[in-house]
C-alpha cells in the first residue's frame, strides 16, 4: 500500500499516488523506493530534432560564446554549421552508426561536432583532452572509432605528434585513407586548424565538401533517426583499471537536459561554462540543457581559468555558473582579489558537496541568490538527484538534492533487498535516462544494468522519505579529485609496470581545495631503495593524464593486510593522516 508523506504543506491523493509541491510519487511502505512520476511529460525527440526546435523557435538567440576564440553563434547559425559538417561527414563516407571521436578542450567547435554527429546519425565518442597516446589508442580501438576530430593542441601538447605515436603511418597516408595496423577501423582524422597536417583533413574543408542540396537533405533525415538509438559514448573507468565505454541514447540526453534546466534557472539565461564538454556535465547538463531552454553557453576560456571566468561572468552578464566545488574555491579567492561587480543568480555544483564555509563564501563573495547541487553518473545520462528551486540551505548542504522527475530510485542491501528509509545501502536507479550498456563489454553491462532495467550505481547512499538523498561513501574506490573521477586500480596497474616498484596501492586523501588527492604507497624492489618519489612521478609523465599522477607518494616496507592477504586501505589513509598531523 502507498504511504502518505507528511513532509509538505499540501498533500493530496491522486489516483493512488502522492502529490507534493506539484510532484507525484509512488512509494512502498517504509522502504527505500521512490518513483518521481514528474510534473512535465517526457518528449520523444532526438538530439538533432532538439536543435531543429531551437533554431526554429529562437534561432536569433545566442547559443555559444567562446571568448578566447572571439566566436559567437546563434542557434540558427549553430544548426547551419552542424548541418554543413554533418553533410561533410557523409561525403567522407561515414554512415549511420559509425563512431566519430572528438578530442578537444572547451572550444566553439565542440557543440557543432556533437550536433553534426547526431544529425548525421553517427555516434559521438567524447575523449578527454588530457589523454596521452596509450589512453587514446585504447579508447579508439575499444569502440572502433572511424573518424576523429581533434584540436591542434592542448596544454602545450601537440595532438598530431601524439597521433603519430599510435599511427606512424599517418604522415604518409592520403586524407581519409589511413591504413593503421594498430587501429584498422580508423580511416579519417580531421584537425581544427588553419595548418595542413599530412594524412588529415582540415575541419573547415570538410564543411566545404557537400553541395547545398546535400546540406538541406540533413533536415529531412532527422525523421529516420530514432530517439531510442545510441548517440554518444563516454569513457568511465572501472575497478579493473580499464576505461568502460558507456553507450548513451538520444532519449536520455534530451530529456535529462530538459529536466536539469527546469530546476536550475537555465531558461533564457547565460551560463558560465567551466566544466569540460567531454564530460556528462558538459554534454547533457550544459549543451542539452541550454539548447532546450533558450540559454547561452558562455565559454570563458579554453583551459579552466578562474580569473577569465570572473571576467566573463561580469562582461557577459552570466546568470548561472556551472562548476565543481574546487572551481568555486578558486572563484571565491579570485573575487576577493578582483572585487568585480557581478550578480549571478545561481551556482550549480556537482562532483562533491560544498562545505558549509564554501557555501557561505559563494553566496557572499559571488553575490549568489542560490546554490544548487546535483548528483548522478555518466551511465544515467548525468543527473538522478538535483536541488529543487525551494530548497533550504540545509537541504543543499546536507543532501545531493531531490530525485529527478520521471525516474525510480531504490536503496538495497547486500542481498538485493530494499532497506528502510534513512538506512545506508547501494543506490539503484531506473528510467528513461539509463545507458544502453557498456560498448563491447557484456559482462560489465550485466554487472551494472539488470534485465529489469535497474542500474546499480556502486554508491553507498541514504534515501529519505521526502525524496532527498545523501551519499555516505563509495562502494567502489573511486577518488573524486576536483570533479575528476579517478579509479585507484587503474593507477595501481600502471605504476606496477615501473621496473623498480614491487607493490603499490593508491588511496584518496583529503585536500582542502580539490576535495581529494591521490596518495600512492609504494614498496620498492630489492636493490632499488634509492628510487625516489620524484622518479615515480617522472615515470608517469607522458604516459597517463596529468590529473592521474599521484600528488603524494609514500615509500613503505610492508603493507597492512588481513590474514587472507587483502589490503587494508583504510589503514594506509590513517597512516597518511597521522603523518600530516605531526608536521
XYZ file of C-alpha atoms in Angstrom, residues 66-68 271-275 298-323 327-328 330-332 334-335 338 340-344 366:
48
model
C 33.710 31.456 -26.834
C 35.601 34.486 -25.585
C 39.117 33.177 -26.178
C 25.564 30.084 -18.373
C 29.246 30.406 -17.466
C 30.648 27.044 -18.608
C 33.718 25.988 -16.633
C 33.216 22.213 -16.730
C 29.455 31.302 -22.348
C 32.897 29.659 -22.550
C 35.297 31.927 -20.600
C 38.477 30.109 -21.587
C 39.641 27.031 -23.454
C 41.522 25.888 -20.345
C 39.929 26.465 -16.953
C 40.979 29.860 -15.615
C 39.148 31.412 -12.620
C 40.195 34.962 -13.486
C 38.790 34.643 -17.011
C 35.652 33.020 -15.591
C 35.016 36.001 -13.315
C 35.599 38.459 -16.160
C 33.156 36.504 -18.324
C 30.531 36.496 -15.569
C 30.842 40.285 -15.386
C 31.195 41.182 -19.065
C 28.680 38.661 -20.426
C 26.246 39.170 -17.527
C 26.093 35.462 -16.728
C 23.090 34.458 -14.633
C 24.129 30.848 -13.961
C 27.548 29.386 -13.128
C 28.484 25.735 -13.632
C 31.384 24.254 -11.714
C 36.298 25.720 -9.090
C 34.147 27.682 -6.646
C 39.128 29.357 -6.863
C 36.384 31.796 -7.901
C 35.839 32.951 -4.322
C 39.925 35.332 -7.083
C 36.880 37.536 -6.437
C 39.465 41.379 -8.100
C 34.313 42.691 -9.684
C 30.757 43.957 -9.878
C 28.945 40.674 -10.558
C 25.473 39.422 -9.683
C 24.829 35.875 -10.988
C 29.896 35.898 -5.654
